[in-house]
Tab-separated table of C-alpha atoms in Angstrom:
chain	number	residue	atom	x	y	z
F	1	UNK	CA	20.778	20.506	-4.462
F	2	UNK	CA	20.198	18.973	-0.869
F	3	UNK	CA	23.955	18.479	0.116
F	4	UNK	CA	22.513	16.302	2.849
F	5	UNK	CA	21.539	14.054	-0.049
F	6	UNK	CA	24.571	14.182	-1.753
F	7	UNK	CA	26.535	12.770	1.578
F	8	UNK	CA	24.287	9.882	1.764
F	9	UNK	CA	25.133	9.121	-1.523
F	10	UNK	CA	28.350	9.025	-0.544
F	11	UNK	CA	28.154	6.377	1.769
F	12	UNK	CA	27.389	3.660	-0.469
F	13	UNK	CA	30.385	1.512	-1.344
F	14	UNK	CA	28.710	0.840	-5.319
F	15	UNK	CA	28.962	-3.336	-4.630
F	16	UNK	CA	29.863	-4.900	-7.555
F	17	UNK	CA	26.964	-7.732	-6.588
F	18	UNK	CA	24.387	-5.365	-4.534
F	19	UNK	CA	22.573	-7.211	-1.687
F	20	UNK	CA	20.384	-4.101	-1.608
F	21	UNK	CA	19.162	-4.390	-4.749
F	22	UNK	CA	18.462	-8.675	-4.327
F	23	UNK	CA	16.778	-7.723	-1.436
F	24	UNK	CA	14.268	-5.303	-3.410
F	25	UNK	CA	10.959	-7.022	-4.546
F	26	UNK	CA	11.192	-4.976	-7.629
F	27	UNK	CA	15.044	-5.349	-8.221
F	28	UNK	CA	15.576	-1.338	-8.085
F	29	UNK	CA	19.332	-0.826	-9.181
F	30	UNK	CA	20.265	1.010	-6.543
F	31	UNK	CA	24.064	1.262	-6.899
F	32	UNK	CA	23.482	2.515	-10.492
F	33	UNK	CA	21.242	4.920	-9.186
F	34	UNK	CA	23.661	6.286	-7.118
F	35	UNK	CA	26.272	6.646	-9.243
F	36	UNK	CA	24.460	8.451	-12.205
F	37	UNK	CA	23.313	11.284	-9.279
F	38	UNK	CA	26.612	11.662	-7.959
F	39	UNK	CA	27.521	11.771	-11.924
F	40	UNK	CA	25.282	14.648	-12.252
F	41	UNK	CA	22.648	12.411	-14.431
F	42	UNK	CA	19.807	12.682	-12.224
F	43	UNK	CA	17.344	12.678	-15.001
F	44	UNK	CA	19.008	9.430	-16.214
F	45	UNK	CA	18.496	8.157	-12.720
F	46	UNK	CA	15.111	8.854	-12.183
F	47	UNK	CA	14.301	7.533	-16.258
F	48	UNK	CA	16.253	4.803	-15.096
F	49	UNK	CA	14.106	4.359	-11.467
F	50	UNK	CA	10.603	4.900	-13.418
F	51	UNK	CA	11.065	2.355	-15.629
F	52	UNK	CA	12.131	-0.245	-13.440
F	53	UNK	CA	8.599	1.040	-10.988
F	54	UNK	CA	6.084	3.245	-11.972
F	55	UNK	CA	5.562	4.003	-8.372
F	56	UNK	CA	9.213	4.805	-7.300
F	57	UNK	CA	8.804	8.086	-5.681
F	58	UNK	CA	6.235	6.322	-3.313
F	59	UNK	CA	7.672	3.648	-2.337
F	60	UNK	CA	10.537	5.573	-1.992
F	61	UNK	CA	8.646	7.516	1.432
F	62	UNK	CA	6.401	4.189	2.534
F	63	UNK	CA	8.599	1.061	1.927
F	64	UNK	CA	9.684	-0.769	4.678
F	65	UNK	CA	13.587	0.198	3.774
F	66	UNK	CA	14.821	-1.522	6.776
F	67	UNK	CA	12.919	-4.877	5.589
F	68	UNK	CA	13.771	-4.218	2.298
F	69	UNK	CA	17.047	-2.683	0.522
F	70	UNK	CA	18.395	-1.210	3.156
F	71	UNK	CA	18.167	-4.262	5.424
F	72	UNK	CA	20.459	-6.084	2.902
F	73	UNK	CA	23.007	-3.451	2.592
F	74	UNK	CA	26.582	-4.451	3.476
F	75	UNK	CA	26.890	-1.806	5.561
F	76	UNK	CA	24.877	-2.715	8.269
F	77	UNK	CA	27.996	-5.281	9.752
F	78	UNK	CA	29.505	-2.317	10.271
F	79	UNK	CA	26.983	0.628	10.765
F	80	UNK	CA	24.917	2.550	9.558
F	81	UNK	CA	22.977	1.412	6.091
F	82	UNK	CA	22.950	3.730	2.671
F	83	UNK	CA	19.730	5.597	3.278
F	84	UNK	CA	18.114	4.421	0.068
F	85	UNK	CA	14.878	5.630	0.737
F	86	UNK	CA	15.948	9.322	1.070
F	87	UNK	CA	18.505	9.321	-2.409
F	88	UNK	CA	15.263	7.400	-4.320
F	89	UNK	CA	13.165	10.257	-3.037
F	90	UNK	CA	14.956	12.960	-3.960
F	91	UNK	CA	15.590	11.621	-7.773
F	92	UNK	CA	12.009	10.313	-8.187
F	93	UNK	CA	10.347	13.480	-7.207
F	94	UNK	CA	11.875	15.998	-9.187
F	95	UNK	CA	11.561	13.399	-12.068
F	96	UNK	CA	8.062	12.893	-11.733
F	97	UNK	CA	6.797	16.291	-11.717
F	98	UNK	CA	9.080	16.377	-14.916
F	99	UNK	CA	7.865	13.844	-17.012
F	100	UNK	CA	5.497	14.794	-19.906
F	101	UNK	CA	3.983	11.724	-21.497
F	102	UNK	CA	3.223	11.830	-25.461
F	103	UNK	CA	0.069	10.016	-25.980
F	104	UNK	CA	0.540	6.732	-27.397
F	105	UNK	CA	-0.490	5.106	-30.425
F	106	UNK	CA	-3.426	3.122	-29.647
F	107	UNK	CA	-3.424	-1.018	-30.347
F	108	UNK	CA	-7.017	-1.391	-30.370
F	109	UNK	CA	-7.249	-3.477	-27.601
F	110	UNK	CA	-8.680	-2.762	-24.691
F	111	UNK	CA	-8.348	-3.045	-21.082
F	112	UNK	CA	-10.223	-3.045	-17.854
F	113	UNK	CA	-8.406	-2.313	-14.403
F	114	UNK	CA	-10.419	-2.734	-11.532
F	115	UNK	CA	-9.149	-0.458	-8.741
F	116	UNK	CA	-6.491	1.819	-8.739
F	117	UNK	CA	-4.045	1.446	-5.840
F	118	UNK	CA	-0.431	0.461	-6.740
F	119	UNK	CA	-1.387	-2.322	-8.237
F	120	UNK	CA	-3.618	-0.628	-10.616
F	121	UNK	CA	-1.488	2.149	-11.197
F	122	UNK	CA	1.249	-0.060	-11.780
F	123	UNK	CA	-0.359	-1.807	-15.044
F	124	UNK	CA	-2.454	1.059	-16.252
F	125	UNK	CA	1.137	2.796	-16.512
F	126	UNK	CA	2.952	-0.187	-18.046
F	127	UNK	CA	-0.025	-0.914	-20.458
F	128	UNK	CA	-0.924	2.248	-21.513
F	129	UNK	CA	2.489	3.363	-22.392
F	130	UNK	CA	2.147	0.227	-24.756
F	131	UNK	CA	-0.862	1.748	-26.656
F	132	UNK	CA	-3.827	-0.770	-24.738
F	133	UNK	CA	-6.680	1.453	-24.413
F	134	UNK	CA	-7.232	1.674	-20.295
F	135	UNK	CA	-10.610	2.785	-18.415
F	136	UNK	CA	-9.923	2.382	-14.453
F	137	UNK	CA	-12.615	2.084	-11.928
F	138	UNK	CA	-12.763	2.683	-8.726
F	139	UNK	CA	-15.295	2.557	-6.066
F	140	UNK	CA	-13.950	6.077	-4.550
F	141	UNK	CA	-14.117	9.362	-6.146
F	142	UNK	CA	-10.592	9.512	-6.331
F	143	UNK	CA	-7.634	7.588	-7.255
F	144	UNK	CA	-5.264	6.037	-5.106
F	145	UNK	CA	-6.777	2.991	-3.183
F	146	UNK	CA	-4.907	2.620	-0.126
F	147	UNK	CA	-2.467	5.052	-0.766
F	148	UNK	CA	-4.473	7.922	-0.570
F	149	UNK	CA	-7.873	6.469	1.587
F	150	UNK	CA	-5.127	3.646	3.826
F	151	UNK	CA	-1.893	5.805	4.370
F	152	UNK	CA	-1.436	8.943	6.783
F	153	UNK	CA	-0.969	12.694	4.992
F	154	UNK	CA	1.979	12.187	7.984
F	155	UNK	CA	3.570	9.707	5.721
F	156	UNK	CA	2.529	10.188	2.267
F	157	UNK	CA	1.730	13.927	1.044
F	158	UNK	CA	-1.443	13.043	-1.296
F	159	UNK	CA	-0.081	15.488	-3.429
F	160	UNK	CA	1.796	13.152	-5.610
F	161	UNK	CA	-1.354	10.809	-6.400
F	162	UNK	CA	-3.270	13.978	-8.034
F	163	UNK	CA	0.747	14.639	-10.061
F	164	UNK	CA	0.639	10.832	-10.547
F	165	UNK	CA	-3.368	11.065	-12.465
F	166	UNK	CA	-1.934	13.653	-14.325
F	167	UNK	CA	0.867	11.422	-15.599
F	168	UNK	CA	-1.969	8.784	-16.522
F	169	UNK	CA	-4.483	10.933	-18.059
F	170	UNK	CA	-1.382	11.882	-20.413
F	171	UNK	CA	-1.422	7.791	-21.203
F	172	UNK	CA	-4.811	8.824	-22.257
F	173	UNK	CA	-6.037	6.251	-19.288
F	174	UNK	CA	-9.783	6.731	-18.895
F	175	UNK	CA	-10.833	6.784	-14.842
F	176	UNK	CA	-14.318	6.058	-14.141
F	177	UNK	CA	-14.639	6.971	-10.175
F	178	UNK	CA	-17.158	6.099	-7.703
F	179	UNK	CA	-18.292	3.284	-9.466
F	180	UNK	CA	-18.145	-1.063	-7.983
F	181	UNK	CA	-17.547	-3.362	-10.397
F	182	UNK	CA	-19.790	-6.324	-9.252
F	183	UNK	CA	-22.840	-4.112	-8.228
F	184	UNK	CA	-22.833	-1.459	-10.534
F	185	UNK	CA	-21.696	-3.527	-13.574
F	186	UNK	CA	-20.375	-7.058	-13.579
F	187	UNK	CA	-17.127	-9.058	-15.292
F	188	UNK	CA	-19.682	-10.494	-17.722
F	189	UNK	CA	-20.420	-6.656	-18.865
F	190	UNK	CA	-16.657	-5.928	-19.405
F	191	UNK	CA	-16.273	-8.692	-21.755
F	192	UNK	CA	-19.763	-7.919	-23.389
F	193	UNK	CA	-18.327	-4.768	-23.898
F	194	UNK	CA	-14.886	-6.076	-25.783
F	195	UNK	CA	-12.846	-5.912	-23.082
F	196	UNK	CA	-9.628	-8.344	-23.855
F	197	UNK	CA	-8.766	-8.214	-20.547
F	198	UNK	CA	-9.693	-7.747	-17.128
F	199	UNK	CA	-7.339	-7.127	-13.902
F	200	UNK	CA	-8.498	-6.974	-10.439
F	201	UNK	CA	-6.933	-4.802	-7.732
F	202	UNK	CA	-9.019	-3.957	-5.567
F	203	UNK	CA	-6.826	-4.396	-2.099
F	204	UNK	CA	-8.718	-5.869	1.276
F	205	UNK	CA	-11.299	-2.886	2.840
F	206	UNK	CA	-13.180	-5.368	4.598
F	207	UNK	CA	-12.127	-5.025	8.350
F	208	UNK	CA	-11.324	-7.925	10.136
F	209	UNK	CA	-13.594	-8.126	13.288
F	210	UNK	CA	-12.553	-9.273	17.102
F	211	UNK	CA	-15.640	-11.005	17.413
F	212	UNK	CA	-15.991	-10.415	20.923
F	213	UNK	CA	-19.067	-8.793	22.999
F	214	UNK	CA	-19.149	-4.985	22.685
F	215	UNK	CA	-17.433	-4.761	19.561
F	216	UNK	CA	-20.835	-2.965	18.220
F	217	UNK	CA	-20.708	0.045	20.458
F	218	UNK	CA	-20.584	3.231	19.420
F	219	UNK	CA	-17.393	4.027	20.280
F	220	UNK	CA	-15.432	1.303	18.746
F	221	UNK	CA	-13.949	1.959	15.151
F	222	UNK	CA	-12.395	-0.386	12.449
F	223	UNK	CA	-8.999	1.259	11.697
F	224	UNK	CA	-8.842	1.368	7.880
F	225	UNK	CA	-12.140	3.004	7.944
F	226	UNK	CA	-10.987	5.783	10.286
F	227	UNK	CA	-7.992	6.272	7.938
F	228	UNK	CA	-10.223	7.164	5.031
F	229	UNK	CA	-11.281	10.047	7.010
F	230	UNK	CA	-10.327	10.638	10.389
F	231	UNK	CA	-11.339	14.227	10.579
F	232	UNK	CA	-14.788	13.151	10.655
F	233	UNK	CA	-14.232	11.005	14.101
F	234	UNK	CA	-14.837	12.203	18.003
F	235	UNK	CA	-12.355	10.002	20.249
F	236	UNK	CA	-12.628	11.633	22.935
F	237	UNK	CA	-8.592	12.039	25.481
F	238	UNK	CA	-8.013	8.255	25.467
F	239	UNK	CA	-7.522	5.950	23.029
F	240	UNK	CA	-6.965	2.566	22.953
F	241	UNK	CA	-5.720	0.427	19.916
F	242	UNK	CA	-6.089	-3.595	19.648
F	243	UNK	CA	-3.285	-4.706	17.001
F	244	UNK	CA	0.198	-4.011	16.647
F	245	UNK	CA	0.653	-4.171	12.847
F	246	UNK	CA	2.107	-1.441	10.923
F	247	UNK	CA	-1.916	0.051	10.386
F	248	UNK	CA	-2.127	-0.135	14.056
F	249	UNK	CA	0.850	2.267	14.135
F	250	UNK	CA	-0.815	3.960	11.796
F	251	UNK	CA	-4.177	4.530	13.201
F	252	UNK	CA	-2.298	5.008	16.723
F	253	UNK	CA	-0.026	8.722	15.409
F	254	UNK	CA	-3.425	9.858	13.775
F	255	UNK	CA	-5.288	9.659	16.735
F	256	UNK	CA	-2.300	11.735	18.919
F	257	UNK	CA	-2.340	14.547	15.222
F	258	UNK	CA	-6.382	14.620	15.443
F	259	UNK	CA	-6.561	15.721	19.535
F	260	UNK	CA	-6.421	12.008	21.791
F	261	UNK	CA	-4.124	12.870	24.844
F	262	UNK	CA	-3.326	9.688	25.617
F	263	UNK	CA	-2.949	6.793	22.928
F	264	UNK	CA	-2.604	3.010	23.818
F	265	UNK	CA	-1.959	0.190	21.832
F	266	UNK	CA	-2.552	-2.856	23.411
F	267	UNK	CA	-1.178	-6.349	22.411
F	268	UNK	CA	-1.304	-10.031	23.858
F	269	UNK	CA	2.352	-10.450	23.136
F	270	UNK	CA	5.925	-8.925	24.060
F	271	UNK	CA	7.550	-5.624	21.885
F	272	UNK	CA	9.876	-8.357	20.772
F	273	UNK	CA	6.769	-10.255	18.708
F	274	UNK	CA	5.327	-7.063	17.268
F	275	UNK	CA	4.904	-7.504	13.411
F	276	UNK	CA	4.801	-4.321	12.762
F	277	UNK	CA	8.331	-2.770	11.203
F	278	UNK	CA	10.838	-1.095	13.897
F	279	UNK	CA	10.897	1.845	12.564
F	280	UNK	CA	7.149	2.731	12.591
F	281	UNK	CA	7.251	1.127	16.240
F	282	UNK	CA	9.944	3.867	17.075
F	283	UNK	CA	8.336	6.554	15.663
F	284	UNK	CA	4.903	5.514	17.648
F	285	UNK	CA	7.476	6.005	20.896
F	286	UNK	CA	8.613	9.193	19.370
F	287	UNK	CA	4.766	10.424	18.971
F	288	UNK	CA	4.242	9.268	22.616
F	289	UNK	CA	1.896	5.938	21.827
F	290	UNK	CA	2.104	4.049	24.778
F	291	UNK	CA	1.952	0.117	24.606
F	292	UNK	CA	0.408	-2.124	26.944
F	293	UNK	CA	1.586	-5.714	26.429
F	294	UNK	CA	0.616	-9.084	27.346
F	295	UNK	CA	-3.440	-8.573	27.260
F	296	UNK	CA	-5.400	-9.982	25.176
F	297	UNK	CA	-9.041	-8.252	24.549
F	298	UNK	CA	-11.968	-10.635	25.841
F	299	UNK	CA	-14.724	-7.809	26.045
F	300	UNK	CA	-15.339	-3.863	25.197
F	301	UNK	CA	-17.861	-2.122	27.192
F	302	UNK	CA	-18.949	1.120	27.639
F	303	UNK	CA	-15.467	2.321	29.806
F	304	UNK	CA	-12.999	0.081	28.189
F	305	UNK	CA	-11.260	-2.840	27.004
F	306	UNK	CA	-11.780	-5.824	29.504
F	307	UNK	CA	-8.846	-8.128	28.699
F	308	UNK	CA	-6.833	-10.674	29.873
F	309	UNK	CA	-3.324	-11.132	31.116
F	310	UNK	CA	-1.350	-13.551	28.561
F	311	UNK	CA	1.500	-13.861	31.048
F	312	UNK	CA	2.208	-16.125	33.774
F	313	UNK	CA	-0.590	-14.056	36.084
F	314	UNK	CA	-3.236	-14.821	33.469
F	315	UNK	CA	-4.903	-11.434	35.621
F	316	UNK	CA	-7.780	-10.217	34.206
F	317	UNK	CA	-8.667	-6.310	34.017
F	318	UNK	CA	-10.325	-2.972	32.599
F	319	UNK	CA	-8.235	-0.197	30.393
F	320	UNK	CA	-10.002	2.869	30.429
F	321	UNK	CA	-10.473	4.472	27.219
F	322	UNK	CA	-12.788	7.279	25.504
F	323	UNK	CA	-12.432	4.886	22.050
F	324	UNK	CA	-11.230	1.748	20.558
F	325	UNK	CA	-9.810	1.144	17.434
F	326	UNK	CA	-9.423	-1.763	16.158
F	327	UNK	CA	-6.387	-2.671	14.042
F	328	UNK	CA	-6.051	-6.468	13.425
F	329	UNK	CA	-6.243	-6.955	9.390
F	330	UNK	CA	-8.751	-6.726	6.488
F	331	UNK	CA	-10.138	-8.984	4.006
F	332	UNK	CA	-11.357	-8.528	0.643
F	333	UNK	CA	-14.987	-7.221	-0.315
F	334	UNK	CA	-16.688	-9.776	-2.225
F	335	UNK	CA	-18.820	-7.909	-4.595
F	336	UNK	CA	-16.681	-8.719	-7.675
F	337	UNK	CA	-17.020	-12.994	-6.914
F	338	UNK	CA	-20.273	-12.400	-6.075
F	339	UNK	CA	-21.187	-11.988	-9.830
F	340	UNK	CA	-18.390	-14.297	-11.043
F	341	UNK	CA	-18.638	-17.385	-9.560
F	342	UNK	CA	-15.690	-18.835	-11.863
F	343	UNK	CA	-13.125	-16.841	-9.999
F	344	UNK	CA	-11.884	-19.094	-7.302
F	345	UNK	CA	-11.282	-17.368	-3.563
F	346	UNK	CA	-9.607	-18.674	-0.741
F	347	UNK	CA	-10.704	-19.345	2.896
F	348	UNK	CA	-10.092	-15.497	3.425
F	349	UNK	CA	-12.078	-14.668	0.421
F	350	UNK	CA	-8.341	-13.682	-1.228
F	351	UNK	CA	-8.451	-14.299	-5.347
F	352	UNK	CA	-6.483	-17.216	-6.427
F	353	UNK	CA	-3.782	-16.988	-9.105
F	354	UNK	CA	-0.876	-18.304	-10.263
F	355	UNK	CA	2.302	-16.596	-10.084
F	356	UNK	CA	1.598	-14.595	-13.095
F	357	UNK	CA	-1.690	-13.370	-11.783
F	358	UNK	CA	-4.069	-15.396	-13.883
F	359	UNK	CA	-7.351	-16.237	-11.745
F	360	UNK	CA	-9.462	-19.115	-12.650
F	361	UNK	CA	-11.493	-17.509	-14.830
F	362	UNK	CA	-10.362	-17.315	-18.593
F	363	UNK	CA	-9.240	-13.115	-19.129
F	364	UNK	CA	-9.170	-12.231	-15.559
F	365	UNK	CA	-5.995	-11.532	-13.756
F	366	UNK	CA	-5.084	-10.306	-10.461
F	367	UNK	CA	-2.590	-9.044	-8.066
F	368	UNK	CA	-1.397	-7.039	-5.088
F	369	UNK	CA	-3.343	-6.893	-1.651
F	370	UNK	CA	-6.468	-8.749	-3.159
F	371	UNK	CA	-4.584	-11.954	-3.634
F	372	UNK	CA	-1.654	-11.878	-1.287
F	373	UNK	CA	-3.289	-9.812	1.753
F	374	UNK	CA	-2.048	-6.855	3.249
F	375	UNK	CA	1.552	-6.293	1.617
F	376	UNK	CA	3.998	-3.569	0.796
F	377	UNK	CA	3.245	-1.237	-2.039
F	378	UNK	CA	6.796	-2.323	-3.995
F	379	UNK	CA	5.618	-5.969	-3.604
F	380	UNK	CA	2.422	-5.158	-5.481
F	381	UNK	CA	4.425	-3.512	-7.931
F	382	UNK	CA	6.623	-6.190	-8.797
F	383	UNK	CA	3.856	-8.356	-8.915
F	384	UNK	CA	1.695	-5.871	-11.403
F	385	UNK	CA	5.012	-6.138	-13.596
F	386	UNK	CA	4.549	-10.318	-14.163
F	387	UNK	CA	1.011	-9.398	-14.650
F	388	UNK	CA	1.482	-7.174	-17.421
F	389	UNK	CA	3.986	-9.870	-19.442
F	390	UNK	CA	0.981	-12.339	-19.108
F	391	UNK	CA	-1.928	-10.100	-19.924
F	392	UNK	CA	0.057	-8.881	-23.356
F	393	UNK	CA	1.000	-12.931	-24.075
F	394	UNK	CA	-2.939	-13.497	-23.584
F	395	UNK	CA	-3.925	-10.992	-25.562
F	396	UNK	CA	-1.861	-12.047	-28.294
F	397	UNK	CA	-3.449	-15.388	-28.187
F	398	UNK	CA	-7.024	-14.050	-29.138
């Protein structure tokens, strides 16, 4: 037992009505949690945590905590704030890598999930426990989605995903990789097929672009496709980063772990205005990121980012840099509207719904990054979990 677990347990005052858990997308009941490992019931806790989200043991090392349940804790008038993340952790590992799943009875009715990041994972866990018969695709070769291909080793040990398959094979969940639905086979197929349903979850890989000169060059790269594999990149000493979000600090601690002496991340507004959370800003310091504020990018060229001076100066000027990553959002692909013109999309090409997922085509539902943009993984979660409720009423309807 980690005793430095057990004295952050401590901490927590058990609130009879717990801010942190209001303050949790997915309504994690944290003080009960708590009390049942301090109890010595740490199976019940992590039953208790799995339940309540599939995916606790990962958001329990990626969520922003401070944003989250740990920003609401009462504690922080006076403190310090229970360190949630790390008790969550501890619990929802050694569960996980416990739990042996008894194949269900089967309902006869099957499911299609169309990408397997937390979203997918989410529902394929919740619906296959249930007895719907599940096949997954995914346009990698493994699953994941962002988690694995979006999210440094640094931050999440990919490790769990391949425990995490295991768990969903033993749902008897069928995983077709390296296969896009809306090229390689179409909506219409799945329901020519007898498909009851179909979910899409397929998270935004499109990079956003600057659209400014020189943003062709060789040695500019989007950031979420260097994530996928970042091994496979030369960036020479000096790095530069346009964005400040929390895949800009991403992108930005991955260049200093894969050789870059110097990394910069470079932003037309004050620290004060960066969205990405504090706590991956901090440990960008810690890493020794640098940040060059006030500039906004106006041209890349073969030495650098020309950019101008958003202050008062308005100064215009060249940073120096080997490489430039850029880190300023993604969109959806569009392969799956493409073929399925009744699904309506927004102006950023994001799949329309209704709070319960449904989309605007009859049987298709939807949820996490694809309609809501770039979000936390316990907010897709949460939002897989209304999902399910309306894909079981629909179902029952047929």
């Amino acid at each position: 037992m980690n005793k430095y677990v057990i004295t952050l347990a401590k901490t927590c005052l058990g609130c009879k009505k717990p801010s942190c858990r209001t303050g949790c997308p997915v309504g994690t009941p944290i003080p009960e949690m708590i009390r049942l490992f301090l109890a010595g019931e740490i199976k019940k806790a992590g039953k208790m945590l799995f339940d309540n989200n599939p995916l606790s043991v990962i958001c329990s090392m990626v969520c922003p905590h401070e944003k989250h349940c740990e920003g609401h804790c009462i504690l922080n008038k006076k403190g310090t704030a229970v360190s949630v993340g790390s008790i969550e952790n501890y619990i929802s590992d050694l569960y996980i890598n416990d739990l042996q799943f008894e194949k269900p009875v089967k309902n006869g009715k099957k499911v299609a999930i169309i990408g397997s990041g937390p979203a997918g994972i989410s529902l394929a866990v919740i619906l296959g426990a249930k007895g719907y018969e599940i096949t997954m695709y995914d346009a990698h070769d493994k699953i994941g989605g962002v988690l694995r291909y979006g999210i440094p080793d640094f931050r999440l040990n990919k490790d769990i995903l391949d425990t995490i398959e295991t768990k969903l094979r033993q749902l008897d969940v069928t995983i077709r990789p390296n296969i896009t639905v809306g090229k390689n086979i179409t909506i219409g197929d799945l329901f020519r097929d007898e498909f009851k349903a179909v979910f899409i979850g397929t998270g935004v890989w499109s990079p956003k672009k600057l659209g400014i000169k020189g943003e062709s060059l060789g040695h500019v790269h989007f950031a979420i496709d260097y994530l996928k594999n970042p091994s496979v990149y030369r960036l020479g000493e000096t790095v530069v980063v346009l964005g400040a979000g929390n895949v800009a600090m991403d992108v930005a601690r991955t260049a200093v772990r894969h050789g870059a002496r110097e990394v910069i991340i470079m932003y037309r507004k004050g620290m004060e205005d960066i969205p990405a959370s504090h706590h991956e800003v901090e440990c960008a310091k810690i890493d020794g990121v640098k940040f060059e504020l006030y500039k906004q990018p106006i041209e890349i060229s073969e030495k650098g980012v020309i950019y101008s001076s958003t202050d008062a100066s308005g100064e215009e000027g060249l940073l120096e840099a080997d490489s430039i990553l850029v880190a300023i959002s993604q969109n959806p692909k569009d392969n799956i509207v493409q073929t399925a013109k009744q699904i309506e999309v927004d102006g950023k090409g994001l799949v329309v719904t209704d709070e319960c997922g449904r989309t605007t085509m009859e049987g298709v539902f939807a949820s996490g990054d694809v309609v809501t943009g770039a979000r936390t993984v316990v907010e897709a979660v949460a939002f897989s979990k209304r999902v399910a409720v309306a894909i079981e009423e629909y179902i029952d309807t047929l």
